[in-house]
CSV table of N, CA and C in Angstrom, one decimal:
chain,number,residue,atom,x,y,z
A,1,MET,N,0.0,6.8,11.9
A,1,MET,CA,0.4,7.2,10.6
A,1,MET,C,1.4,6.2,10.1
A,2,GLY,N,1.6,6.1,8.8
A,2,GLY,CA,2.6,5.3,8.2
A,2,GLY,C,3.9,6.1,8.1
A,3,VAL,N,4.8,5.7,7.3
A,3,VAL,CA,6.0,6.4,7.1
A,3,VAL,C,6.0,7.0,5.7
A,4,ASP,N,6.4,8.3,5.6
A,4,ASP,CA,6.5,9.0,4.3
A,4,ASP,C,7.8,8.9,3.7
A,5,PHE,N,7.9,8.8,2.3
A,5,PHE,CA,9.1,8.7,1.6
A,5,PHE,C,9.0,9.6,0.4
A,6,ALA,N,10.0,10.3,0.0
A,6,ALA,CA,10.1,11.2,-1.2
A,6,ALA,C,10.9,10.5,-2.2
A,7,GLY,N,10.7,10.9,-3.5
A,7,GLY,CA,11.5,10.3,-4.6
A,7,GLY,C,10.6,9.8,-5.7
A,8,SER,N,11.2,8.9,-6.5
A,8,SER,CA,10.5,8.3,-7.6
A,8,SER,C,11.1,7.0,-7.9
A,9,GLY,N,10.3,6.1,-8.6
A,9,GLY,CA,10.8,4.8,-8.9
A,9,GLY,C,9.8,3.7,-8.6
A,10,SER,N,10.3,2.5,-8.7
A,10,SER,CA,9.4,1.3,-8.4
A,10,SER,C,9.2,1.1,-7.0
A,11,VAL,N,8.0,0.6,-6.6
A,11,VAL,CA,7.7,0.2,-5.2
A,11,VAL,C,7.4,-1.3,-5.3
A,12,TYR,N,8.0,-2.1,-4.4
A,12,TYR,CA,7.9,-3.5,-4.4
A,12,TYR,C,7.0,-4.0,-3.2
A,13,ALA,N,6.4,-5.1,-3.3
A,13,ALA,CA,5.7,-5.7,-2.2
A,13,ALA,C,6.8,-6.2,-1.2
A,14,LEU,N,6.3,-6.3,0.1
A,14,LEU,CA,7.2,-6.7,1.2
A,14,LEU,C,7.5,-8.2,1.1
A,15,GLY,N,6.6,-9.0,0.5
A,15,GLY,CA,6.8,-10.4,0.4
A,15,GLY,C,5.6,-11.0,-0.3
A,16,ASN,N,5.4,-12.3,-0.2
A,16,ASN,CA,4.3,-13.0,-0.8
A,16,ASN,C,3.0,-12.4,-0.3
A,17,ALA,N,2.1,-12.1,-1.3
A,17,ALA,CA,0.9,-11.4,-0.9
A,17,ALA,C,-0.2,-11.5,-2.0
A,18,VAL,N,-1.4,-11.1,-1.7
A,18,VAL,CA,-2.4,-10.9,-2.7
A,18,VAL,C,-2.9,-9.5,-2.6
A,19,ILE,N,-3.1,-8.8,-3.8
A,19,ILE,CA,-3.5,-7.5,-3.8
A,19,ILE,C,-5.0,-7.4,-3.5
A,20,THR,N,-5.4,-6.5,-2.5
A,20,THR,CA,-6.8,-6.4,-2.1
A,20,THR,C,-7.4,-5.1,-2.6
A,21,ASN,N,-6.6,-4.1,-3.0
A,21,ASN,CA,-7.1,-2.9,-3.5
A,21,ASN,C,-6.0,-2.2,-4.3
A,22,ALA,N,-6.4,-1.6,-5.4
A,22,ALA,CA,-5.4,-0.9,-6.3
A,22,ALA,C,-6.2,0.1,-7.1
A,23,THR,N,-6.0,1.4,-6.7
A,23,THR,CA,-6.7,2.5,-7.4
A,23,THR,C,-5.8,3.7,-7.5
A,24,GLY,N,-5.9,4.4,-8.6
A,24,GLY,CA,-5.1,5.6,-8.8
A,24,GLY,C,-5.8,6.8,-8.5
A,25,ASP,N,-7.1,6.7,-8.1
A,25,ASP,CA,-7.8,8.0,-7.8
A,25,ASP,C,-8.6,7.9,-6.5
A,26,SER,N,-8.0,7.6,-5.4
A,26,SER,CA,-8.6,7.7,-4.1
A,26,SER,C,-8.6,9.1,-3.6
A,27,ALA,N,-9.8,9.6,-3.4
A,27,ALA,CA,-9.9,11.1,-3.0
A,27,ALA,C,-9.3,11.3,-1.6
A,28,GLY,N,-9.1,10.3,-0.8
A,28,GLY,CA,-8.7,10.6,0.5
A,28,GLY,C,-7.1,10.7,0.7
A,29,TRP,N,-6.4,10.6,-0.4
A,29,TRP,CA,-5.0,10.6,-0.4
A,29,TRP,C,-4.4,11.6,-1.4
A,30,PRO,N,-3.4,12.4,-1.1
A,30,PRO,CA,-2.8,13.3,-2.1
A,30,PRO,C,-2.2,12.5,-3.2
A,31,GLY,N,-2.4,12.9,-4.4
A,31,GLY,CA,-1.9,12.1,-5.5
A,31,GLY,C,-2.9,11.0,-5.9
A,32,GLY,N,-3.8,10.6,-5.0
A,32,GLY,CA,-4.8,9.6,-5.4
A,32,GLY,C,-4.5,8.1,-5.3
A,33,GLY,N,-3.3,7.7,-5.2
A,33,GLY,CA,-3.0,6.3,-5.3
A,33,GLY,C,-3.3,5.6,-4.0
A,34,TRP,N,-3.8,4.4,-4.0
A,34,TRP,CA,-4.1,3.6,-2.8
A,34,TRP,C,-4.0,2.1,-3.2
A,35,ILE,N,-3.0,1.4,-2.6
A,35,ILE,CA,-2.9,0.0,-2.8
A,35,ILE,C,-2.8,-0.7,-1.5
A,36,THR,N,-3.5,-1.8,-1.3
A,36,THR,CA,-3.4,-2.6,-0.2
A,36,THR,C,-3.1,-4.0,-0.6
A,37,TYR,N,-2.4,-4.7,0.2
A,37,TYR,CA,-2.2,-6.2,0.0
A,37,TYR,C,-2.1,-6.9,1.3
A,38,GLN,N,-2.5,-8.2,1.3
A,38,GLN,CA,-2.5,-9.0,2.4
A,38,GLN,C,-1.3,-10.0,2.3
A,39,LEU,N,-0.4,-10.0,3.3
A,39,LEU,CA,0.7,-10.9,3.3
A,39,LEU,C,0.2,-12.3,3.4
A,40,THR,N,0.8,-13.3,2.7
A,40,THR,CA,0.3,-14.7,2.7
A,40,THR,C,1.3,-15.7,3.3
A,41,SER,N,2.5,-15.2,3.7
A,41,SER,CA,3.5,-16.1,4.3
A,41,SER,C,4.4,-15.3,5.2
A,42,GLY,N,5.2,-16.0,6.0
A,42,GLY,CA,6.1,-15.3,6.9
A,42,GLY,C,5.4,-14.9,8.2
A,43,PRO,N,6.2,-14.3,9.2
A,43,PRO,CA,5.7,-14.0,10.5
A,43,PRO,C,4.5,-13.0,10.5
A,44,ALA,N,4.4,-12.2,9.4
A,44,ALA,CA,3.3,-11.2,9.4
A,44,ALA,C,2.2,-11.7,8.5
A,45,SER,N,2.1,-13.0,8.2
A,45,SER,CA,1.1,-13.5,7.3
A,45,SER,C,-0.3,-13.1,7.8
A,46,GLY,N,-1.2,-12.7,6.9
A,46,GLY,CA,-2.5,-12.3,7.3
A,46,GLY,C,-2.7,-10.8,7.5
A,47,LEU,N,-1.6,-10.1,7.7
A,47,LEU,CA,-1.6,-8.6,8.0
A,47,LEU,C,-1.8,-7.9,6.6
A,48,GLN,N,-2.4,-6.7,6.7
A,48,GLN,CA,-2.5,-5.9,5.5
A,48,GLN,C,-1.5,-4.7,5.5
A,49,VAL,N,-1.0,-4.4,4.3
A,49,VAL,CA,0.0,-3.3,4.1
A,49,VAL,C,-0.6,-2.4,3.1
A,50,TYR,N,-0.4,-1.1,3.4
A,50,TYR,CA,-0.9,-0.1,2.4
A,50,TYR,C,0.3,0.7,1.8
A,51,VAL,N,0.1,1.2,0.6
A,51,VAL,CA,1.0,2.2,0.0
A,51,VAL,C,0.1,3.2,-0.6
A,52,ALA,N,0.3,4.5,-0.3
A,52,ALA,CA,-0.7,5.5,-0.7
A,52,ALA,C,0.0,6.8,-1.1
A,53,GLU,N,-0.7,7.7,-1.7
A,53,GLU,CA,-0.3,9.0,-2.1
A,53,GLU,C,0.3,8.9,-3.5
A,54,ASP,N,1.4,9.5,-3.8
A,54,ASP,CA,1.9,9.7,-5.1
A,54,ASP,C,2.4,8.4,-5.8
A,55,VAL,N,1.5,7.5,-6.0
A,55,VAL,CA,1.8,6.2,-6.6
A,55,VAL,C,0.7,5.9,-7.7
A,56,LYS,N,1.2,5.2,-8.7
A,56,LYS,CA,0.3,4.7,-9.8
A,56,LYS,C,0.4,3.2,-9.7
A,57,PRO,N,-0.7,2.5,-9.4
A,57,PRO,CA,-0.7,1.0,-9.3
A,57,PRO,C,-0.2,0.3,-10.5
A,58,ALA,N,0.6,-0.7,-10.3
A,58,ALA,CA,1.1,-1.5,-11.4
A,58,ALA,C,0.5,-3.0,-11.3
A,59,VAL,N,-0.5,-3.1,-10.4
A,59,VAL,CA,-1.1,-4.4,-10.2
A,59,VAL,C,-2.6,-4.3,-10.2
A,60,GLN,N,-3.3,-5.5,-10.1
A,60,GLN,CA,-4.7,-5.5,-10.1
A,60,GLN,C,-5.2,-6.3,-8.9
A,61,VAL,N,-6.4,-6.0,-8.4
A,61,VAL,CA,-7.0,-6.7,-7.3
A,61,VAL,C,-7.0,-8.2,-7.6
A,62,GLY,N,-6.6,-9.0,-6.6
A,62,GLY,CA,-6.6,-10.5,-6.8
A,62,GLY,C,-5.3,-11.0,-7.2
A,63,GLN,N,-4.4,-10.2,-7.7
A,63,GLN,CA,-3.1,-10.6,-8.2
A,63,GLN,C,-2.2,-11.1,-7.1
A,64,HIS,N,-1.5,-12.2,-7.3
A,64,HIS,CA,-0.6,-12.7,-6.3
A,64,HIS,C,0.8,-12.1,-6.6
A,65,VAL,N,1.5,-11.6,-5.6
A,65,VAL,CA,2.8,-10.9,-5.8
A,65,VAL,C,3.8,-11.5,-4.9
A,66,THR,N,5.1,-11.2,-5.2
A,66,THR,CA,6.2,-11.6,-4.3
A,66,THR,C,7.0,-10.3,-4.1
A,67,SER,N,8.1,-10.5,-3.3
A,67,SER,CA,9.0,-9.3,-3.0
A,67,SER,C,9.7,-8.8,-4.3
A,68,SER,N,9.6,-9.5,-5.4
A,68,SER,CA,10.3,-9.0,-6.6
A,68,SER,C,9.2,-8.4,-7.6
A,69,THR,N,8.0,-8.3,-7.1
A,69,THR,CA,6.9,-7.7,-8.0
A,69,THR,C,6.8,-6.2,-7.7
A,70,VAL,N,6.9,-5.5,-8.8
A,70,VAL,CA,6.6,-4.0,-8.7
A,70,VAL,C,5.1,-3.9,-8.6
A,71,ILE,N,4.7,-3.3,-7.5
A,71,ILE,CA,3.3,-3.1,-7.2
A,71,ILE,C,2.8,-1.7,-7.6
A,72,ALA,N,3.8,-0.7,-7.7
A,72,ALA,CA,3.4,0.7,-8.0
A,72,ALA,C,4.6,1.4,-8.6
A,73,ASP,N,4.3,2.5,-9.3
A,73,ASP,CA,5.3,3.4,-9.7
A,73,ASP,C,5.1,4.7,-8.9
A,74,MET,N,6.2,5.1,-8.2
A,74,MET,CA,6.1,6.3,-7.4
A,74,MET,C,6.6,7.4,-8.3
A,75,TYR,N,5.9,8.6,-8.2
A,75,TYR,CA,6.3,9.7,-9.0
A,75,TYR,C,6.5,11.0,-8.1
A,76,GLU,N,7.3,11.9,-8.6
A,76,GLU,CA,7.5,13.2,-7.9
A,76,GLU,C,6.2,14.0,-7.9
A,77,GLY,N,5.4,13.9,-6.8
A,77,GLY,CA,4.2,14.6,-6.8
A,77,GLY,C,4.1,15.6,-5.7
A,78,GLY,N,5.1,15.8,-5.0
A,78,GLY,CA,5.1,16.8,-3.9
A,78,GLY,C,4.8,16.2,-2.5
A,79,ASP,N,4.1,15.1,-2.4
A,79,ASP,CA,3.8,14.5,-1.2
A,79,ASP,C,4.6,13.3,-0.8
A,80,GLY,N,5.2,12.7,-1.8
A,80,GLY,CA,5.9,11.4,-1.6
A,80,GLY,C,4.9,10.3,-1.4
A,81,ILE,N,5.3,9.2,-0.9
A,81,ILE,CA,4.4,8.1,-0.6
A,81,ILE,C,4.3,7.9,0.9
A,82,GLU,N,3.2,7.2,1.3
A,82,GLU,CA,3.1,6.8,2.7
A,82,GLU,C,2.8,5.3,2.6
A,83,THR,N,3.5,4.6,3.6
A,83,THR,CA,3.2,3.2,3.7
A,83,THR,C,3.2,2.7,5.1
A,84,GLY,N,2.5,1.7,5.4
A,84,GLY,CA,2.4,1.2,6.8
A,84,GLY,C,1.4,0.0,6.8
A,85,TRP,N,1.0,-0.3,8.0
A,85,TRP,CA,0.0,-1.4,8.2
A,85,TRP,C,-1.4,-0.8,8.0
A,86,ALA,N,-2.2,-1.6,7.2
A,86,ALA,CA,-3.5,-1.2,6.9
A,86,ALA,C,-4.5,-1.8,8.0
A,87,MET,N,-5.7,-1.2,8.0
A,87,MET,CA,-6.7,-1.8,8.9
A,87,MET,C,-7.0,-3.3,8.4
A,88,PRO,N,-7.5,-4.1,9.3
A,88,PRO,CA,-7.7,-5.5,8.9
A,88,PRO,C,-8.5,-5.7,7.6
A,89,ASP,N,-9.5,-4.8,7.3
A,89,ASP,CA,-10.2,-4.9,6.1
A,89,ASP,C,-9.6,-4.2,4.9
A,90,GLY,N,-8.4,-3.6,5.2
A,90,GLY,CA,-7.7,-2.9,4.1
A,90,GLY,C,-8.2,-1.6,3.7
A,91,SER,N,-9.2,-1.1,4.4
A,91,SER,CA,-9.9,0.1,4.0
A,91,SER,C,-9.2,1.4,4.3
A,92,SER,N,-8.2,1.4,5.2
A,92,SER,CA,-7.5,2.6,5.6
A,92,SER,C,-6.3,2.3,6.4
A,93,ALA,N,-5.5,3.3,6.8
A,93,ALA,CA,-4.4,3.1,7.6
A,93,ALA,C,-4.7,2.6,9.0
A,94,GLU,N,-4.0,1.7,9.5
A,94,GLU,CA,-4.2,1.2,10.9
A,94,GLU,C,-4.2,2.3,11.9
A,95,SER,N,-3.5,3.4,11.7
A,95,SER,CA,-3.4,4.5,12.6
A,95,SER,C,-4.7,5.2,12.7
A,96,GLN,N,-5.7,4.9,11.8
A,96,GLN,CA,-7.0,5.6,11.9
A,96,GLN,C,-8.0,4.8,12.7
A,97,LEU,N,-7.6,3.6,13.2
A,97,LEU,CA,-8.4,2.8,14.1
A,97,LEU,C,-8.7,3.6,15.4
A,98,PRO,N,-9.9,3.5,15.9
A,98,PRO,CA,-10.2,4.3,17.2
A,98,PRO,C,-9.2,3.9,18.3
A,99,VAL,N,-8.8,2.7,18.4
A,99,VAL,CA,-7.8,2.3,19.5
A,99,VAL,C,-6.5,2.9,19.3
A,100,ALA,N,-6.2,3.4,18.1
A,100,ALA,CA,-4.9,4.1,17.9
A,100,ALA,C,-4.9,5.5,18.2
A,101,GLY,N,-6.1,6.0,18.6
A,101,GLY,CA,-6.2,7.4,18.9
A,101,GLY,C,-6.4,8.3,17.8
């Protein structure tokens, strides 16, 4: 699993990245938000990050972002947000890989 956070406000990218998915109505997550991005520089370059649950995307697929880019607006939806490493194809949380149990 990723890490859950409660609250509201802007969500920023971790660093230089390209948005690989941005939807506000993913049925698999409470609140429907699902954003993934692939880091393009630094020691984690090439890895996918996800932000899910009570978020509204502020970016579009293919957009290049930096750590000062707001990628989503988090709202008080009861679940908070979840963030963590995504599967290599960005389709889901890395914790859902078979090797993660």
